[in-house]
Amino acid sequence: MYFHFLPTSQKYDGAQLRSQFILETTGHMGDGVIAFCGAAEVGAAHMVDQEDIATASWIKSNNMLHFIAEHFHMPLREGIAHQRLLVSSIHAALQKIKPECKVLRSGDDLFDGDAKLTVSIAAASPQSTCIHTAINIDSQNTPVKTRGLDDYKISAMPFALDVLRRYSQECHDIFIASCKVKPIP
C-alpha cells in the first residue's frame, strides 16, 4: 500500500478528513496513508465524532504527528478495524523505541496512565473510508492531560516512517491473506 511522509508542516483542522485528500496532496490514486506534522484545531465545523460534538470536546494541540489513511470500497466497520490497526502500529512503534514506557491501547486511543497520547476517527464517504489518527508531539496547551513524542524524546519523522511502513505492511498482508484462502462450501 502507498505511504508517504509530507516534509512540510501543515495545520490539521478536520477538513483534510475527506475522500481523495491523499490524491490531491501527493498525486497518488488509490489506497494509501500519509503522515505530516503540524498543529491541530478541530472545532464544530469539521468534527465528525457525534460524542465529541455533543460534549463540545474539540481537538487542539500545538503540534501533532498526523496520519491520514484512505481505503476505497471499504465499509465503515472494516475501516474502524483498520483504524485500530493503525493505532496498534503506532503502539508497536512506541514499544520498539521505548520498551520501558507503559503506554496502553484502549480501543482507538493510546494512554500513558491518565494522559492521552492520540486522537483518532474513521469516517465513511460515498467511495471510501478515511481515517485520521494523530499522536501529540508537544503535550502543552491541550484541552485534556496529554503526553507526546517530545516527552519520550522521540523524533517525529523516523517514528512516522516506521509507523507508515508497519501499517502499509499490515494492509498488504491482509490483502495477501484474503487471496490465498481456498473457499469453503
PDB file of C-alpha atoms in Angstrom:
ATOM      1  CA  MET A   1       0.000   0.000   0.000  1.00  0.00           C
ATOM      2  CA  TYR A   2       1.184   3.506  -0.808  1.00  0.00           C
ATOM      3  CA  PHE A   3       2.651   5.559   2.041  1.00  0.00           C
ATOM      4  CA  HIS A   4       4.354   8.934   2.168  1.00  0.00           C
ATOM      5  CA  PHE A   5       5.692  11.394   4.733  1.00  0.00           C
ATOM      6  CA  LEU A   6       4.989  15.034   3.851  1.00  0.00           C
ATOM      7  CA  PRO A   7       8.023  17.094   4.926  1.00  0.00           C
ATOM      8  CA  THR A   8       6.110  20.382   5.111  1.00  0.00           C
ATOM      9  CA  SER A   9       4.251  21.160   8.323  1.00  0.00           C
ATOM     10  CA  GLN A  10       0.547  21.887   7.974  1.00  0.00           C
ATOM     11  CA  LYS A  11      -2.282  22.559  10.382  1.00  0.00           C
ATOM     12  CA  TYR A  12      -4.970  19.888  10.690  1.00  0.00           C
ATOM     13  CA  ASP A  13      -8.479  21.319  11.111  1.00  0.00           C
ATOM     14  CA  GLY A  14     -10.596  18.319  10.128  1.00  0.00           C
ATOM     15  CA  ALA A  15     -11.193  19.437   6.533  1.00  0.00           C
ATOM     16  CA  GLN A  16      -8.406  17.048   5.490  1.00  0.00           C
ATOM     17  CA  LEU A  17     -10.519  14.053   6.519  1.00  0.00           C
ATOM     18  CA  ARG A  18     -12.129  13.640   3.118  1.00  0.00           C
ATOM     19  CA  SER A  19     -12.064  11.379   0.129  1.00  0.00           C
ATOM     20  CA  GLN A  20      -9.159  11.923  -2.267  1.00  0.00           C
ATOM     21  CA  PHE A  21      -7.158  14.168   0.075  1.00  0.00           C
ATOM     22  CA  ILE A  22      -4.147  11.893  -0.496  1.00  0.00           C
ATOM     23  CA  LEU A  23      -4.625  12.162  -4.282  1.00  0.00           C
ATOM     24  CA  GLU A  24      -4.872  15.957  -4.076  1.00  0.00           C
ATOM     25  CA  THR A  25      -1.823  16.172  -1.808  1.00  0.00           C
ATOM     26  CA  THR A  26       0.544  13.620  -3.368  1.00  0.00           C
ATOM     27  CA  GLY A  27      -0.874  12.698  -6.776  1.00  0.00           C
ATOM     28  CA  HIS A  28      -1.294   9.066  -5.691  1.00  0.00           C
ATOM     29  CA  MET A  29      -4.555   7.436  -6.741  1.00  0.00           C
ATOM     30  CA  GLY A  30      -5.872   4.540  -4.661  1.00  0.00           C
ATOM     31  CA  ASP A  31      -5.488   3.257  -1.130  1.00  0.00           C
ATOM     32  CA  GLY A  32      -2.793   4.987   0.857  1.00  0.00           C
ATOM     33  CA  VAL A  33      -1.626   6.518   4.104  1.00  0.00           C
ATOM     34  CA  ILE A  34       0.289   9.755   4.604  1.00  0.00           C
ATOM     35  CA  ALA A  35       1.823  11.469   7.613  1.00  0.00           C
ATOM     36  CA  PHE A  36       2.700  15.062   8.398  1.00  0.00           C
ATOM     37  CA  CYS A  37       3.430  17.231  11.419  1.00  0.00           C
ATOM     38  CA  GLY A  38       1.518  20.309  12.454  1.00  0.00           C
ATOM     39  CA  ALA A  39      -0.856  21.937  14.873  1.00  0.00           C
ATOM     40  CA  ALA A  40      -4.390  20.628  15.290  1.00  0.00           C
ATOM     41  CA  GLU A  41      -7.537  22.589  15.905  1.00  0.00           C
ATOM     42  CA  VAL A  42     -10.803  20.840  15.087  1.00  0.00           C
ATOM     43  CA  GLY A  43     -13.985  22.611  16.075  1.00  0.00           C
ATOM     44  CA  ALA A  44     -17.657  22.057  15.342  1.00  0.00           C
ATOM     45  CA  ALA A  45     -17.416  22.786  11.602  1.00  0.00           C
ATOM     46  CA  HIS A  46     -15.308  19.708  10.803  1.00  0.00           C
ATOM     47  CA  MET A  47     -15.903  17.456  13.818  1.00  0.00           C
ATOM     48  CA  VAL A  48     -17.413  14.098  12.779  1.00  0.00           C
ATOM     49  CA  ASP A  49     -17.456  12.295  16.149  1.00  0.00           C
ATOM     50  CA  GLN A  50     -21.020  12.708  17.427  1.00  0.00           C
ATOM     51  CA  GLU A  51     -19.992  12.110  21.060  1.00  0.00           C
ATOM     52  CA  ASP A  52     -17.399  14.886  20.833  1.00  0.00           C
ATOM     53  CA  ILE A  53     -19.935  17.203  19.190  1.00  0.00           C
ATOM     54  CA  ALA A  54     -22.484  16.545  21.954  1.00  0.00           C
ATOM     55  CA  THR A  55     -19.949  17.370  24.681  1.00  0.00           C
ATOM     56  CA  ALA A  56     -18.184  20.160  22.741  1.00  0.00           C
ATOM     57  CA  SER A  57     -14.916  18.221  23.093  1.00  0.00           C
ATOM     58  CA  TRP A  58     -12.852  19.957  20.452  1.00  0.00           C
ATOM     59  CA  ILE A  59      -9.355  18.874  19.428  1.00  0.00           C
ATOM     60  CA  LYS A  60      -6.462  21.268  19.978  1.00  0.00           C
ATOM     61  CA  SER A  61      -2.710  20.726  20.042  1.00  0.00           C
ATOM     62  CA  ASN A  62       0.330  22.884  19.294  1.00  0.00           C
ATOM     63  CA  ASN A  63       1.994  20.080  17.331  1.00  0.00           C
ATOM     64  CA  MET A  64       0.951  16.559  16.393  1.00  0.00           C
ATOM     65  CA  LEU A  65       2.104  13.826  14.054  1.00  0.00           C
ATOM     66  CA  HIS A  66      -0.929  13.219  11.824  1.00  0.00           C
ATOM     67  CA  PHE A  67      -1.723  10.077   9.844  1.00  0.00           C
ATOM     68  CA  ILE A  68      -4.439  10.122   7.197  1.00  0.00           C
ATOM     69  CA  ALA A  69      -5.405   6.865   5.506  1.00  0.00           C
ATOM     70  CA  GLU A  70      -7.929   6.233   2.765  1.00  0.00           C
ATOM     71  CA  HIS A  71      -9.274   2.839   1.737  1.00  0.00           C
ATOM     72  CA  PHE A  72     -11.556   2.669  -1.288  1.00  0.00           C
ATOM     73  CA  HIS A  73     -14.579   0.351  -1.454  1.00  0.00           C
ATOM     74  CA  MET A  74     -14.286  -0.356   2.261  1.00  0.00           C
ATOM     75  CA  PRO A  75     -17.326  -0.244   4.554  1.00  0.00           C
ATOM     76  CA  LEU A  76     -17.094   1.764   7.771  1.00  0.00           C
ATOM     77  CA  ARG A  77     -16.941  -1.252  10.102  1.00  0.00           C
ATOM     78  CA  GLU A  78     -13.899  -2.605   8.254  1.00  0.00           C
ATOM     79  CA  GLY A  79     -12.468   0.927   8.248  1.00  0.00           C
ATOM     80  CA  ILE A  80     -12.799   1.056  12.026  1.00  0.00           C
ATOM     81  CA  ALA A  81     -10.863  -2.226  12.229  1.00  0.00           C
ATOM     82  CA  HIS A  82      -8.145  -0.621  10.076  1.00  0.00           C
ATOM     83  CA  GLN A  83      -8.243   2.471  12.312  1.00  0.00           C
ATOM     84  CA  ARG A  84      -7.442   0.253  15.291  1.00  0.00           C
ATOM     85  CA  LEU A  85      -4.737  -1.461  13.249  1.00  0.00           C
ATOM     86  CA  LEU A  86      -3.174   1.970  12.623  1.00  0.00           C
ATOM     87  CA  VAL A  87      -3.323   2.785  16.345  1.00  0.00           C
ATOM     88  CA  SER A  88      -1.792  -0.640  17.084  1.00  0.00           C
ATOM     89  CA  SER A  89       1.000   0.147  14.596  1.00  0.00           C
ATOM     90  CA  ILE A  90       1.710   3.390  16.469  1.00  0.00           C
ATOM     91  CA  HIS A  91       1.688   1.476  19.767  1.00  0.00           C
ATOM     92  CA  ALA A  92       4.086  -1.165  18.407  1.00  0.00           C
ATOM     93  CA  ALA A  93       6.463   1.526  17.127  1.00  0.00           C
ATOM     94  CA  LEU A  94       6.430   3.228  20.557  1.00  0.00           C
ATOM     95  CA  GLN A  95       7.113  -0.054  22.340  1.00  0.00           C
ATOM     96  CA  LYS A  96      10.004  -0.826  19.982  1.00  0.00           C
ATOM     97  CA  ILE A  97      11.696   2.531  20.609  1.00  0.00           C
ATOM     98  CA  LYS A  98      10.809   2.934  24.304  1.00  0.00           C
ATOM     99  CA  PRO A  99      10.014  -0.507  25.777  1.00  0.00           C
ATOM    100  CA  GLU A 100      10.147   0.968  29.285  1.00  0.00           C
ATOM    101  CA  CYS A 101       7.097   3.159  28.555  1.00  0.00           C
ATOM    102  CA  LYS A 102       3.840   1.895  29.996  1.00  0.00           C
ATOM    103  CA  VAL A 103       1.660   3.062  27.101  1.00  0.00           C
ATOM    104  CA  LEU A 104      -1.579   1.100  26.757  1.00  0.00           C
ATOM    105  CA  ARG A 105      -4.092   0.924  23.924  1.00  0.00           C
ATOM    106  CA  SER A 106      -7.771   1.265  24.779  1.00  0.00           C
ATOM    107  CA  GLY A 107      -9.931   0.987  21.679  1.00  0.00           C
ATOM    108  CA  ASP A 108      -8.688   3.578  19.215  1.00  0.00           C
ATOM    109  CA  ASP A 109      -6.600   5.584  21.695  1.00  0.00           C
ATOM    110  CA  LEU A 110      -3.248   5.308  23.459  1.00  0.00           C
ATOM    111  CA  PHE A 111      -2.737   6.295  27.097  1.00  0.00           C
ATOM    112  CA  ASP A 112       0.182   6.661  29.484  1.00  0.00           C
ATOM    113  CA  GLY A 113      -1.616   6.419  32.813  1.00  0.00           C
ATOM    114  CA  ASP A 114      -4.298   9.113  32.677  1.00  0.00           C
ATOM    115  CA  ALA A 115      -2.514  11.068  29.932  1.00  0.00           C
ATOM    116  CA  LYS A 116      -3.883  10.696  26.409  1.00  0.00           C
ATOM    117  CA  LEU A 117      -1.394  10.409  23.532  1.00  0.00           C
ATOM    118  CA  THR A 118      -3.676  10.170  20.496  1.00  0.00           C
ATOM    119  CA  VAL A 119      -6.863  11.205  18.767  1.00  0.00           C
ATOM    120  CA  SER A 120      -8.456   9.009  16.121  1.00  0.00           C
ATOM    121  CA  ILE A 121     -11.558   8.748  13.944  1.00  0.00           C
ATOM    122  CA  ALA A 122     -12.721   6.730  10.946  1.00  0.00           C
ATOM    123  CA  ALA A 123     -15.475   8.060   8.706  1.00  0.00           C
ATOM    124  CA  ALA A 124     -17.128   6.829   5.532  1.00  0.00           C
ATOM    125  CA  SER A 125     -17.533   8.762   2.303  1.00  0.00           C
ATOM    126  CA  PRO A 126     -19.575   7.542  -0.685  1.00  0.00           C
ATOM    127  CA  GLN A 127     -16.468   5.925  -2.194  1.00  0.00           C
ATOM    128  CA  SER A 128     -14.062   5.222   0.661  1.00  0.00           C
ATOM    129  CA  THR A 129     -13.372   5.100   4.358  1.00  0.00           C
ATOM    130  CA  CYS A 130     -10.990   7.756   5.656  1.00  0.00           C
ATOM    131  CA  ILE A 131      -9.013   7.579   8.895  1.00  0.00           C
ATOM    132  CA  HIS A 132      -7.306  10.339  10.852  1.00  0.00           C
ATOM    133  CA  THR A 133      -5.098   9.359  13.756  1.00  0.00           C
ATOM    134  CA  ALA A 134      -2.649  11.741  15.396  1.00  0.00           C
ATOM    135  CA  ILE A 135      -0.195  11.457  18.248  1.00  0.00           C
ATOM    136  CA  ASN A 136       0.881  14.508  20.197  1.00  0.00           C
ATOM    137  CA  ILE A 137       4.400  15.741  19.652  1.00  0.00           C
ATOM    138  CA  ASP A 138       4.026  18.646  22.079  1.00  0.00           C
ATOM    139  CA  SER A 139       1.861  17.946  25.138  1.00  0.00           C
ATOM    140  CA  GLN A 140       1.487  21.582  26.257  1.00  0.00           C
ATOM    141  CA  ASN A 141      -1.740  23.626  25.990  1.00  0.00           C
ATOM    142  CA  THR A 142      -4.079  20.729  25.219  1.00  0.00           C
ATOM    143  CA  PRO A 143      -7.684  20.582  26.478  1.00  0.00           C
ATOM    144  CA  VAL A 144      -7.016  17.317  28.352  1.00  0.00           C
ATOM    145  CA  LYS A 145      -3.938  15.866  30.068  1.00  0.00           C
ATOM    146  CA  THR A 146      -1.630  14.542  27.346  1.00  0.00           C
ATOM    147  CA  ARG A 147       1.808  13.136  26.644  1.00  0.00           C
ATOM    148  CA  GLY A 148       3.657  13.479  23.366  1.00  0.00           C
ATOM    149  CA  LEU A 149       6.650  12.263  21.424  1.00  0.00           C
ATOM    150  CA  ASP A 150       8.769  15.088  22.896  1.00  0.00           C
ATOM    151  CA  ASP A 151       8.075  13.724  26.389  1.00  0.00           C
ATOM    152  CA  TYR A 152       9.625  10.411  25.296  1.00  0.00           C
ATOM    153  CA  LYS A 153      12.441  12.119  23.334  1.00  0.00           C
ATOM    154  CA  ILE A 154      11.246  10.519  20.077  1.00  0.00           C
ATOM    155  CA  SER A 155      11.898  12.272  16.766  1.00  0.00           C
ATOM    156  CA  ALA A 156       8.699  12.570  14.709  1.00  0.00           C
ATOM    157  CA  MET A 157       9.944  11.841  11.175  1.00  0.00           C
ATOM    158  CA  PRO A 158      11.722   8.492  11.740  1.00  0.00           C
ATOM    159  CA  PHE A 159       8.865   7.458  14.019  1.00  0.00           C
ATOM    160  CA  ALA A 160       6.335   8.364  11.309  1.00  0.00           C
ATOM    161  CA  LEU A 161       8.215   6.349   8.692  1.00  0.00           C
ATOM    162  CA  ASP A 162       8.267   3.308  10.988  1.00  0.00           C
ATOM    163  CA  VAL A 163       4.504   3.582  11.576  1.00  0.00           C
ATOM    164  CA  LEU A 164       3.798   4.114   7.854  1.00  0.00           C
ATOM    165  CA  ARG A 165       5.825   1.013   6.942  1.00  0.00           C
ATOM    166  CA  ARG A 166       4.175  -1.099   9.648  1.00  0.00           C
ATOM    167  CA  TYR A 167       0.640  -0.087   8.700  1.00  0.00           C
ATOM    168  CA  SER A 168       1.278  -0.463   4.973  1.00  0.00           C
ATOM    169  CA  GLN A 169       2.758  -3.931   5.512  1.00  0.00           C
ATOM    170  CA  GLU A 170      -0.196  -4.994   7.689  1.00  0.00           C
ATOM    171  CA  CYS A 171      -2.651  -3.864   4.994  1.00  0.00           C
ATOM    172  CA  HIS A 172      -0.661  -5.713   2.327  1.00  0.00           C
ATOM    173  CA  ASP A 173      -0.555  -8.850   4.484  1.00  0.00           C
ATOM    174  CA  ILE A 174      -4.339  -8.701   5.000  1.00  0.00           C
ATOM    175  CA  PHE A 175      -4.840  -8.498   1.234  1.00  0.00           C
ATOM    176  CA  ILE A 176      -2.495 -11.447   0.584  1.00  0.00           C
ATOM    177  CA  ALA A 177      -4.178 -13.490   3.331  1.00  0.00           C
ATOM    178  CA  SER A 178      -7.556 -12.868   1.677  1.00  0.00           C
ATOM    179  CA  CYS A 179      -6.208 -14.081  -1.684  1.00  0.00           C
ATOM    180  CA  LYS A 180      -4.561 -17.314  -0.539  1.00  0.00           C
ATOM    181  CA  VAL A 181      -7.513 -18.966   1.177  1.00  0.00           C
ATOM    182  CA  LYS A 182      -9.413 -21.716  -0.579  1.00  0.00           C
ATOM    183  CA  PRO A 183     -13.195 -21.120  -0.434  1.00  0.00           C
ATOM    184  CA  ILE A 184     -15.270 -23.369   1.826  1.00  0.00           C
ATOM    185  CA  PRO A 185     -18.627 -24.838   0.814  1.00  0.00           C
TER     186      PRO A 185
END
